[in-house]
Coordinates of C-alpha atoms and ligand atoms in Angstrom, one line a residue:
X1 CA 62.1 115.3 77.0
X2 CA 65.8 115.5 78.3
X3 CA 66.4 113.2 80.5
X4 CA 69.8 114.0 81.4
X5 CA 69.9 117.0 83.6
X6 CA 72.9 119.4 83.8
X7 CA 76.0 119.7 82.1
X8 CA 75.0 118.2 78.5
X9 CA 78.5 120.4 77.3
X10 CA 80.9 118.6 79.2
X11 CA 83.7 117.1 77.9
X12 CA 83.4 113.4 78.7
X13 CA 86.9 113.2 80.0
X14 CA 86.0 115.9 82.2
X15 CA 83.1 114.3 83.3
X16 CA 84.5 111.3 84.0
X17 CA 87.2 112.7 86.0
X18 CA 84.5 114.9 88.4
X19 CA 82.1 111.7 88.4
X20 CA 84.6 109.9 89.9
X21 CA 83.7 106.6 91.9
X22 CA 80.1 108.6 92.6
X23 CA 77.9 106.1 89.9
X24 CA 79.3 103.2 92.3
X25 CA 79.6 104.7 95.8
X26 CA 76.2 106.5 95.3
X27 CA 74.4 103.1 95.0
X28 CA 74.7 103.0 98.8
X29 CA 72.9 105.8 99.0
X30 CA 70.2 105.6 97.0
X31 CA 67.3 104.1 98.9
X32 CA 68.3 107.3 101.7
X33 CA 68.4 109.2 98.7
X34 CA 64.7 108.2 98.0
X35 CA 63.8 108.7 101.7
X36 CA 65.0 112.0 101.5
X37 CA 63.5 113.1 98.7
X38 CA 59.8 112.1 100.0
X39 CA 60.8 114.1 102.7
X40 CA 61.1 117.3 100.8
X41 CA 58.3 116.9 98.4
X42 CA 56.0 116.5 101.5
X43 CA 57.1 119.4 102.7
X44 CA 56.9 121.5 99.3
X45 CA 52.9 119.9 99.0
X46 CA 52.5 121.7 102.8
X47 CA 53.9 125.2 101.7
X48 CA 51.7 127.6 103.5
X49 CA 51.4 131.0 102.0
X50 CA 52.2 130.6 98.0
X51 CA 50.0 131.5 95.4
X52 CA 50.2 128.1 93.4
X53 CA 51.6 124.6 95.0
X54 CA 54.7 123.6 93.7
X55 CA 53.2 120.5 93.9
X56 CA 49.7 119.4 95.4
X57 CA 49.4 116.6 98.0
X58 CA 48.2 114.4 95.3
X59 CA 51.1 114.8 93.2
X60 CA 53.6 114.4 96.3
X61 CA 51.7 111.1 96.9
X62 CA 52.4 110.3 93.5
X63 CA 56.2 110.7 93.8
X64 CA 56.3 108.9 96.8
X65 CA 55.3 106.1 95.9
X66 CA 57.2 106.0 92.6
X67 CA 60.1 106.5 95.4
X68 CA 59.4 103.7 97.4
X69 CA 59.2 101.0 94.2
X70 CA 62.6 103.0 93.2
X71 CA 64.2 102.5 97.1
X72 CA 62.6 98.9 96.7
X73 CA 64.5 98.1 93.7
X74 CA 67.6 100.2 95.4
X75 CA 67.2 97.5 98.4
X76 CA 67.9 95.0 96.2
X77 CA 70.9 96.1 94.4
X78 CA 68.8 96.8 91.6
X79 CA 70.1 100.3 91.3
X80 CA 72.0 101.7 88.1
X81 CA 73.4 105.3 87.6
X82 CA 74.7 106.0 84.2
X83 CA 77.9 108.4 83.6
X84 CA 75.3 110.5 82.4
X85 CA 73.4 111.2 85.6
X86 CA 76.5 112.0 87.2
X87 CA 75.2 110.6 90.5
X88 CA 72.4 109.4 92.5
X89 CA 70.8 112.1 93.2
X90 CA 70.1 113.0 89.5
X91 CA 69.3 109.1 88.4
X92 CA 66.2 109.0 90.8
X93 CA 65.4 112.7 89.3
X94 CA 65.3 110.9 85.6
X95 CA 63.5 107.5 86.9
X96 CA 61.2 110.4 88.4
X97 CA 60.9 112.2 84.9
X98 CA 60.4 109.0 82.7
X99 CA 57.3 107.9 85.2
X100 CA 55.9 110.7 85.9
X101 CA 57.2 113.8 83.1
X102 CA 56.6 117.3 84.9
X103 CA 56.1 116.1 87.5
X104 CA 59.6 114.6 88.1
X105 CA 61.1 118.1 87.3
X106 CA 59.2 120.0 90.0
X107 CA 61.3 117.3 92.5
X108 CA 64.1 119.4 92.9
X109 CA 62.4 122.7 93.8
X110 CA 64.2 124.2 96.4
X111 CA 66.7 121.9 96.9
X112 CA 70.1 121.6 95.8
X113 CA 72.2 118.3 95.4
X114 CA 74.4 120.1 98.1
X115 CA 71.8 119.7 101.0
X116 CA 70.4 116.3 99.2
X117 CA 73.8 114.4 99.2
X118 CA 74.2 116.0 102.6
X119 CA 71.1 114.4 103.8
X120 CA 72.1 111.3 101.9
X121 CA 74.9 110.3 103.7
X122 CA 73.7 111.4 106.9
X123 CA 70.8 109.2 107.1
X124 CA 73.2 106.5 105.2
X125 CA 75.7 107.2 108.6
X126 CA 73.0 106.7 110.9
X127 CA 72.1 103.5 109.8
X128 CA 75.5 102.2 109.7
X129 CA 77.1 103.5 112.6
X130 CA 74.0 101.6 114.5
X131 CA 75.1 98.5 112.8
X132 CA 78.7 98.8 113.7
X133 CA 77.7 99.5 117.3
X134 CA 75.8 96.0 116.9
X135 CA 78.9 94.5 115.6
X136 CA 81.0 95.7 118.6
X137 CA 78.5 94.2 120.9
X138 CA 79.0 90.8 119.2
X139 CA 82.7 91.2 119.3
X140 CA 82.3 92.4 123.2
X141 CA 79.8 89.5 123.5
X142 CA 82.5 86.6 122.1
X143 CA 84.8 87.8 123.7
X144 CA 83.1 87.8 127.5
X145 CA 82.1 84.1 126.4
X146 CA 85.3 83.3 125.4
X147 CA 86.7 84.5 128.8
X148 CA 83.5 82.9 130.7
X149 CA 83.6 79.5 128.8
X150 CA 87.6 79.3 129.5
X151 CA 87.2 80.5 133.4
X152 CA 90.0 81.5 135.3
X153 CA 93.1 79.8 133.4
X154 CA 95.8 81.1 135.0
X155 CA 97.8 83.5 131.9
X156 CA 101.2 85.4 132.6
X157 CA 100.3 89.3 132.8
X158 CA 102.8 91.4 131.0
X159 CA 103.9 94.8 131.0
X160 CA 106.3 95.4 128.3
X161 CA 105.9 91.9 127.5
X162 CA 107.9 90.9 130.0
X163 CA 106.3 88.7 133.0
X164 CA 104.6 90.4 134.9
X165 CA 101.9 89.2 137.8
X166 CA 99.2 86.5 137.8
X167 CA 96.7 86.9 135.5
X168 CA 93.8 84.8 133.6
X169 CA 92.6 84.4 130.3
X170 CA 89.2 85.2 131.6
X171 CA 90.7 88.7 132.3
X172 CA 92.5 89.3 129.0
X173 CA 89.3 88.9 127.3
X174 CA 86.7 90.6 129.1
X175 CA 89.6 93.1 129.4
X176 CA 89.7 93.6 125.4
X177 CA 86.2 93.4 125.5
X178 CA 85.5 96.3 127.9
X179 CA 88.3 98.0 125.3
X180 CA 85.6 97.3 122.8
X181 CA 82.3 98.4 124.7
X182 CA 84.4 101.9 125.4
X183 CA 84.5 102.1 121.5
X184 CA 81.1 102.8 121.8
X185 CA 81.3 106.3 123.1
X186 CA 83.4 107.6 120.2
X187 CA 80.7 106.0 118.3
X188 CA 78.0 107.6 119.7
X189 CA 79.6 111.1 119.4
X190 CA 79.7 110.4 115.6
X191 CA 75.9 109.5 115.6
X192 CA 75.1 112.4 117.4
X193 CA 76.5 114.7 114.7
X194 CA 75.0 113.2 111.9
X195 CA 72.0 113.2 113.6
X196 CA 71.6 116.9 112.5
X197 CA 69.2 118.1 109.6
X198 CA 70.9 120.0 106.7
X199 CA 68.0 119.6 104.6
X200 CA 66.5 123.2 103.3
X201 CA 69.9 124.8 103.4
X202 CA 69.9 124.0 100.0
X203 CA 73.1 125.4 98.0
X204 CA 74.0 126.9 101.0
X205 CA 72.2 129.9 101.0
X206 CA 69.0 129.8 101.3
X207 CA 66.2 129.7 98.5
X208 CA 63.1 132.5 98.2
X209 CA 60.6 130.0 98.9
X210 CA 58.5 129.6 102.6
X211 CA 60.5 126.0 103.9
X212 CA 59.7 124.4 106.8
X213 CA 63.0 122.7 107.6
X214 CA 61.5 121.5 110.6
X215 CA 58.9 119.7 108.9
X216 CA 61.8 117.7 107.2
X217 CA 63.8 116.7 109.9
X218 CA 60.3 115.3 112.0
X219 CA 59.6 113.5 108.7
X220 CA 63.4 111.5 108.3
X221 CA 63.7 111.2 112.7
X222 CA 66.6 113.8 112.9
X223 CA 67.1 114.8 116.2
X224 CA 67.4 119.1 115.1
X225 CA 67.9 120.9 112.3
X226 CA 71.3 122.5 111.5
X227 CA 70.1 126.3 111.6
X228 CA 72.2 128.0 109.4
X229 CA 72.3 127.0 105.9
X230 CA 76.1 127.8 105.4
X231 CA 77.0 126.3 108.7
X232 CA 75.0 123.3 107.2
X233 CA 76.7 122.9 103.9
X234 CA 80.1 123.4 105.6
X235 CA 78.8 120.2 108.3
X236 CA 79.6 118.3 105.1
X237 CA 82.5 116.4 105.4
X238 CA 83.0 117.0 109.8
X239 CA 80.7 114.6 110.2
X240 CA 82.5 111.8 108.0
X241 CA 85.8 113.4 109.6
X242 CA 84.6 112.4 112.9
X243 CA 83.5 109.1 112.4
X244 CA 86.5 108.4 111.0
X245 CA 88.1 109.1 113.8
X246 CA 85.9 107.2 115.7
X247 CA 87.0 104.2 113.5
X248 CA 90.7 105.2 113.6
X249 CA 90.3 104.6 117.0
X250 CA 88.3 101.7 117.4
X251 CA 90.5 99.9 114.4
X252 CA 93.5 100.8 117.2
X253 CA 91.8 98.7 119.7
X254 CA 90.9 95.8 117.6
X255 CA 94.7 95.7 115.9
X256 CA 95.9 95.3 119.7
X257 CA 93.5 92.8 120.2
X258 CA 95.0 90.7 117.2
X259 CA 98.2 91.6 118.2
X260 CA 97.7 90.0 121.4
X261 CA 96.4 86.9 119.5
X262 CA 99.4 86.7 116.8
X263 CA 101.8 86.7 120.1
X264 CA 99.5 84.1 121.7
X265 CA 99.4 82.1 119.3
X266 CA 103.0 82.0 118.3
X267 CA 104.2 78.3 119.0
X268 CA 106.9 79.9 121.4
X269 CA 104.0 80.7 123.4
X270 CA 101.7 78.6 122.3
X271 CA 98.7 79.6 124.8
X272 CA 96.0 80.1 122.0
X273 CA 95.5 77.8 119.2
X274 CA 93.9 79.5 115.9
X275 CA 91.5 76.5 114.6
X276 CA 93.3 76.0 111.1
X277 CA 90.4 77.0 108.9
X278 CA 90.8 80.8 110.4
X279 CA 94.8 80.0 108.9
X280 CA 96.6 80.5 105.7
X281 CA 99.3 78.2 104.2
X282 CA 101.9 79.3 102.5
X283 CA 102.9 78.1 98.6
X284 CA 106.6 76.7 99.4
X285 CA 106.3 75.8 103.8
X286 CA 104.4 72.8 104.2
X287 CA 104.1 73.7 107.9
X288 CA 102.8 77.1 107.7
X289 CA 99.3 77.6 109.5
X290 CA 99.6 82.0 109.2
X291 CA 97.0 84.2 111.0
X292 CA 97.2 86.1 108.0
X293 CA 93.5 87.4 109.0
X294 CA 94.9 89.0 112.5
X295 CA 97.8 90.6 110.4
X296 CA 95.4 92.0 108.2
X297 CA 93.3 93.7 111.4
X298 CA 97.2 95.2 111.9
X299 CA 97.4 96.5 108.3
X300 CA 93.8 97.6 108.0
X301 CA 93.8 99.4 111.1
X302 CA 96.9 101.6 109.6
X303 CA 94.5 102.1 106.5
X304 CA 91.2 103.6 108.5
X305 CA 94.3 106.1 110.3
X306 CA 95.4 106.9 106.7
X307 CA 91.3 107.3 105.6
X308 CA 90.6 109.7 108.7
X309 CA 94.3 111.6 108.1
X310 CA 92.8 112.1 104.1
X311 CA 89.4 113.7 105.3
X312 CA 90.7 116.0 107.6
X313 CA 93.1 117.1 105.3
X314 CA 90.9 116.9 102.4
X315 CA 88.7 119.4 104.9
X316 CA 91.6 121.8 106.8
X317 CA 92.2 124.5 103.8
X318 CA 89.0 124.0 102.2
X319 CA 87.4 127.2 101.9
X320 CA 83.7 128.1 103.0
X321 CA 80.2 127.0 101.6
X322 CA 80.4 123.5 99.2
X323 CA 83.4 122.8 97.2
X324 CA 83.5 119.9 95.1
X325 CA 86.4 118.5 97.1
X326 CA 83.6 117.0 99.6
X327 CA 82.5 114.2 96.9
X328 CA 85.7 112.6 97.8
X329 CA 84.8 112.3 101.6
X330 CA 82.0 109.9 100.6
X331 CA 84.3 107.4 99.8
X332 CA 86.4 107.7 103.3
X333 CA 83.9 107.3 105.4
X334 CA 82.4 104.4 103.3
X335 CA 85.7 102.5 103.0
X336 CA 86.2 103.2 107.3
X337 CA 83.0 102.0 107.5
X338 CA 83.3 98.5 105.1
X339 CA 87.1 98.0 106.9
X340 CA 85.8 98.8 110.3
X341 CA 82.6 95.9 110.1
X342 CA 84.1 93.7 108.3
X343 CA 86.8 93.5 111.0
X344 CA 84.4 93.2 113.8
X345 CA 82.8 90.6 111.9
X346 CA 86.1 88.0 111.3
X347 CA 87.0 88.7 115.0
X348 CA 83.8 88.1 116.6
X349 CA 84.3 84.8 114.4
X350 CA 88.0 84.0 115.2
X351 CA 87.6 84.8 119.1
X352 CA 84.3 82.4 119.4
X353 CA 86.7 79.8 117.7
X354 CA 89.9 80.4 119.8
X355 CA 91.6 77.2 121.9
X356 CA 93.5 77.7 124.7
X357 CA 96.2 75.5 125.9
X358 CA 95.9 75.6 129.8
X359 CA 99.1 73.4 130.4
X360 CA 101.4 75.4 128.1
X361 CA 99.3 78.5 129.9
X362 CA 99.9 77.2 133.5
X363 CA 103.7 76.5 132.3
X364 CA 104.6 79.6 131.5
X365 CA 104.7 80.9 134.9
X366 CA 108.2 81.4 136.4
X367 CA 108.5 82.3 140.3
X368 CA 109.3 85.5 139.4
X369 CA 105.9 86.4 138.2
X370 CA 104.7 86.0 142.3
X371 CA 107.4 88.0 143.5
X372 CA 104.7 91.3 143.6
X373 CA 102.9 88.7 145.6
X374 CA 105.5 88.0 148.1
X375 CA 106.5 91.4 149.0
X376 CA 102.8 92.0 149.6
X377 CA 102.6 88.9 151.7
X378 CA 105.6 90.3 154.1
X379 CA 103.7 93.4 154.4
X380 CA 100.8 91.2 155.3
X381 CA 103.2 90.0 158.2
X382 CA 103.7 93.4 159.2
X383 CA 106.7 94.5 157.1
X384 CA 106.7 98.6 155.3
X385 CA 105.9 98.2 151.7
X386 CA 109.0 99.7 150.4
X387 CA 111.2 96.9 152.6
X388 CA 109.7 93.7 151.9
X389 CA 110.5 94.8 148.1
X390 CA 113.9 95.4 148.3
X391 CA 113.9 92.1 150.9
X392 CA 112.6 90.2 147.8
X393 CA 114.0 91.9 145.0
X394 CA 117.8 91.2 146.9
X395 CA 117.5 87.8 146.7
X396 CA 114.7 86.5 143.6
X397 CA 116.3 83.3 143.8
X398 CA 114.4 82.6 146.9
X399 CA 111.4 82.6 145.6
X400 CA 109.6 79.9 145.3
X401 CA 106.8 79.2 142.0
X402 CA 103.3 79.5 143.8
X403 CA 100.2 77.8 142.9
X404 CA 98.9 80.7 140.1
X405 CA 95.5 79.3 140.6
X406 CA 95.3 80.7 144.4
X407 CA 97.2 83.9 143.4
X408 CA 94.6 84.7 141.1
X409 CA 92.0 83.8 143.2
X410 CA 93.4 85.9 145.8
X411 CA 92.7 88.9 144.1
X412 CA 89.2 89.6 144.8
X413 CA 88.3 93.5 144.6
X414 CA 86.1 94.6 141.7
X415 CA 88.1 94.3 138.5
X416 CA 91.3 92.0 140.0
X417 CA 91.8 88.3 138.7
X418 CA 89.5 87.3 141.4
X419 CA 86.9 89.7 141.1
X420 CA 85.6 90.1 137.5
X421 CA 81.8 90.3 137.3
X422 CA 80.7 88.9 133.4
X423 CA 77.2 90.9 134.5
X424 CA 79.1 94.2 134.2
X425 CA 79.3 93.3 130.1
X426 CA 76.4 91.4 129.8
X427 CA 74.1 94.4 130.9
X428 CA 76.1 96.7 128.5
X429 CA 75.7 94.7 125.7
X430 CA 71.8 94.0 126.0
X431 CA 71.8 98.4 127.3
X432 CA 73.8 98.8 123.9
X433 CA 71.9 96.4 121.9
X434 CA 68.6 97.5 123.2
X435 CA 69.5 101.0 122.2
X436 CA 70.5 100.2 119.0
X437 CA 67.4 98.0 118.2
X438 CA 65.2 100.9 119.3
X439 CA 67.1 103.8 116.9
X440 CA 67.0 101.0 113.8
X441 CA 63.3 100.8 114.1
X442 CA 62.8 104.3 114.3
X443 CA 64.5 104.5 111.3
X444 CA 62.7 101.7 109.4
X445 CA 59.6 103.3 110.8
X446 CA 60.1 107.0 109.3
X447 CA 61.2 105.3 105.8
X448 CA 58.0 102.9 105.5
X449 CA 55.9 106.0 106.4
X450 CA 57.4 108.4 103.9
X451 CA 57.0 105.3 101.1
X452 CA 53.4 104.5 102.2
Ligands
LIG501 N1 78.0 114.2 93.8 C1 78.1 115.5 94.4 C2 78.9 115.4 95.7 O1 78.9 114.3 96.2 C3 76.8 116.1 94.6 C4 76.8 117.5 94.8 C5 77.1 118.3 93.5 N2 77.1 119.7 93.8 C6 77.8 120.6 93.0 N3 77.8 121.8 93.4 N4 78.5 120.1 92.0 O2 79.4 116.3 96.2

């Protein structure tokens, strides 16, 4: 019996070279792989309409459980794919064989590894775009306790980075994480498009046997089917495009976030204290305590752009139906994925660490940063707006420094210094988390069905 499948005349520089990273990044996706295969051969073992079964239920019970002691192993890292099987979709095919010989080469009936690696790394998306939405909640979450547990401090607001009005720590971190909750939506869109079936589309064309595509998608919990099998192969790739850009943007929002903290932190500001364990030294500066970590957040978020500016350019002049070039997309929208959490991950755990410094907070603020408030107070006494600004702006060395605790306070309509509601976040991170809980069980609950 061969085990290896295709391509047993290939040169072996020339298979390395189109193998790629695939034995490595396809590990990912082999328990998904599994899943999707017991999808399919449940839905070749209910083929109305042919004169012989391509496989009988019996059999398809067979391979699925040989599947789920594969997607077990899979689970725990226990997965290998030789050179030989090019990828993961043809190492389960020979673990298959050895166990079960015919058998395991009636598995791909139908099918093509164009719609199975399509499958793959949609189902493989789904999963983790859920548990990056989980990670933004946590992030969101530290930083609304951060913000809760420091109060109102009274912090300079800047626009461009000059001193601006009254502010509060409280607000710069329930206002980054609102920034981070927003990420959500771009999320979302992302899950929504791999949330689509390509299954049965097979190379892209269509195969001469009765599929019911539907049956697939009920079986794996897609939400629909993608209809034409063309469009479907060609859906390769956009999905990974967008999520990318998803995590383009939400790396964007987290880099500002640390670039916030780096100036923070700085000692000429010295408002936020990194505890020294988040620091790095350096070999020859005895002093040096770096945020190395929030310069990295800078850096990385510059690498997801460059991942999201490869796929769609991998994707722009690609011509119709499935071209090889899409192999390499696995590996963008893996490495966004890996940056991305791991970057929610060491913020969540720098933010829930982070000191402030209320003196060196409260000292910062010159009267200038209350002049906004005393033009607003002369229009209070009746003078027009535009007036009481030149009044104050002729002669800022009038003013007088203000208590920043009641000019903060004074603010109180929904959103202002004074009037920040923590409820706001905490119902969007249990409506987020609850959301996500419920589409991770679903998902669990198709895979321990299809394995049972
Ligand atoms: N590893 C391949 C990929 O990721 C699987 C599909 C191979 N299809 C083909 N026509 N060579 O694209």
């Amino acid at each position: 019996m061969k085990s290896t499948i295709t391509d047993r005349t290939v040169d072996p520089d020339v298979l390395a070279y189109t193998v790629g990273q695939d034995p490595v990044l396809d590990r990912e996706l082999a328990v998904w792989d599994c899943m999707g295969t017991a999808a399919h051969v449940t839905m070749l073992a209910n083929l109305k309409g042919l004169k012989r079964p391509v496989v009988t239920m019996r059999e398809a019970a067979l391979v699925r459980k040989e599947l789920g002691k594969i997607a077990k192993q899979a689970g725990k890292g226990g997965f290998e794919i030789r050179v030989e099987d090019q990828d993961v979709h043809m190492a389960v095919e020979r673990l298959l064989t050895e166990k079960l010989g015919d058998l395991g080469k009636k598995i791909h009936t139908g099918r093509s590894r164009n719609d199975q690696v399509a499958v793959d790394v949609r189902l493989h998306m789904k999963d983790s775009i859920l548990r990056a939405e989980a990670e933004v909640v946590e992030l969101a979450a530290a930083l609304r306790k951060f913000g809760g547990r420091i109060g109102a401090v009274p912090l300079v607001g800047r626009t461009p980075l000059q001193p601006a009005m009254p502010s509060t720590v409280e607000m710069w971190a329930t206002g980054h994480a609102e920034m981070a909750l927003d990420q959500l939506e771009n999320l979302e869109a992302a899950y929504r498009l791999a949330d689509l079936n390509p299954l049965g589309s097979a190379a892209g064309y269509g195969v001469p046997l009765p599929l019911d595509r539907e049956c697939t998608t009920r079986l794996l919990g897609f939400a629909r089917t993608i209809h034409n099998c063309f469009g479907a192969s060609m859906a390769r790739g956009e999905c990974e495009a967008a999520l990318l850009s998803a995590l383009a943007q939400l790396m964007a929002v987290l880099s500002r976030l640390a670039e916030d903290l780096i100036l923070f932190s700085m000692p000429e500001f010295g408002y936020f204290t990194l505890p020294r364990e988040y620091c790095t030294g350096s070999s020859i500066m005895p002093q040096k305590f770096n945020p190395d970590v929030l310069e990295l957040v800078r850096s990385k978020a510059a690498q997801v752009l460059g991942l999201q500016t490869a796929a769609l350019s991998l994707l722009h002049a690609m011509p119709g139906g499935y071209n090889r070039d899409l192999q390499d997309c696995k590996f963008l929208y893996m490495q966004g994925l890996e940056i991305a959490r791991t970057t929610l991950r060491i913020l969540a755990k720098v933010v829930s660490a982070l000191k402030v410094d209320a003196q060196k907070c409260r000292a910062a603020f010159a009267p200038g940063v209350f002049a906004t408030d005393a033009a607003l107070a002369k229009v209070a006494a009746g003078t027009p707006w535009r007036d009481a600004y030149h009044e104050v702006r002729d002669h800022l060395e009038r003013l007088a420094a203000m208590d920043p605790d009641a000019a903060v306070a004074a603010k109180r309509h929904e959103g202002a210094t004074g009037g920040i509601d923590h409820e706001v976040y905490a119902a969007r991170e249990a409506a987020a988390r609850k959301s996500v809980a419920a589409r991770l069980g679903a998902l669990a609950a198709a895979k321990k069905a299809l394995f049972k």
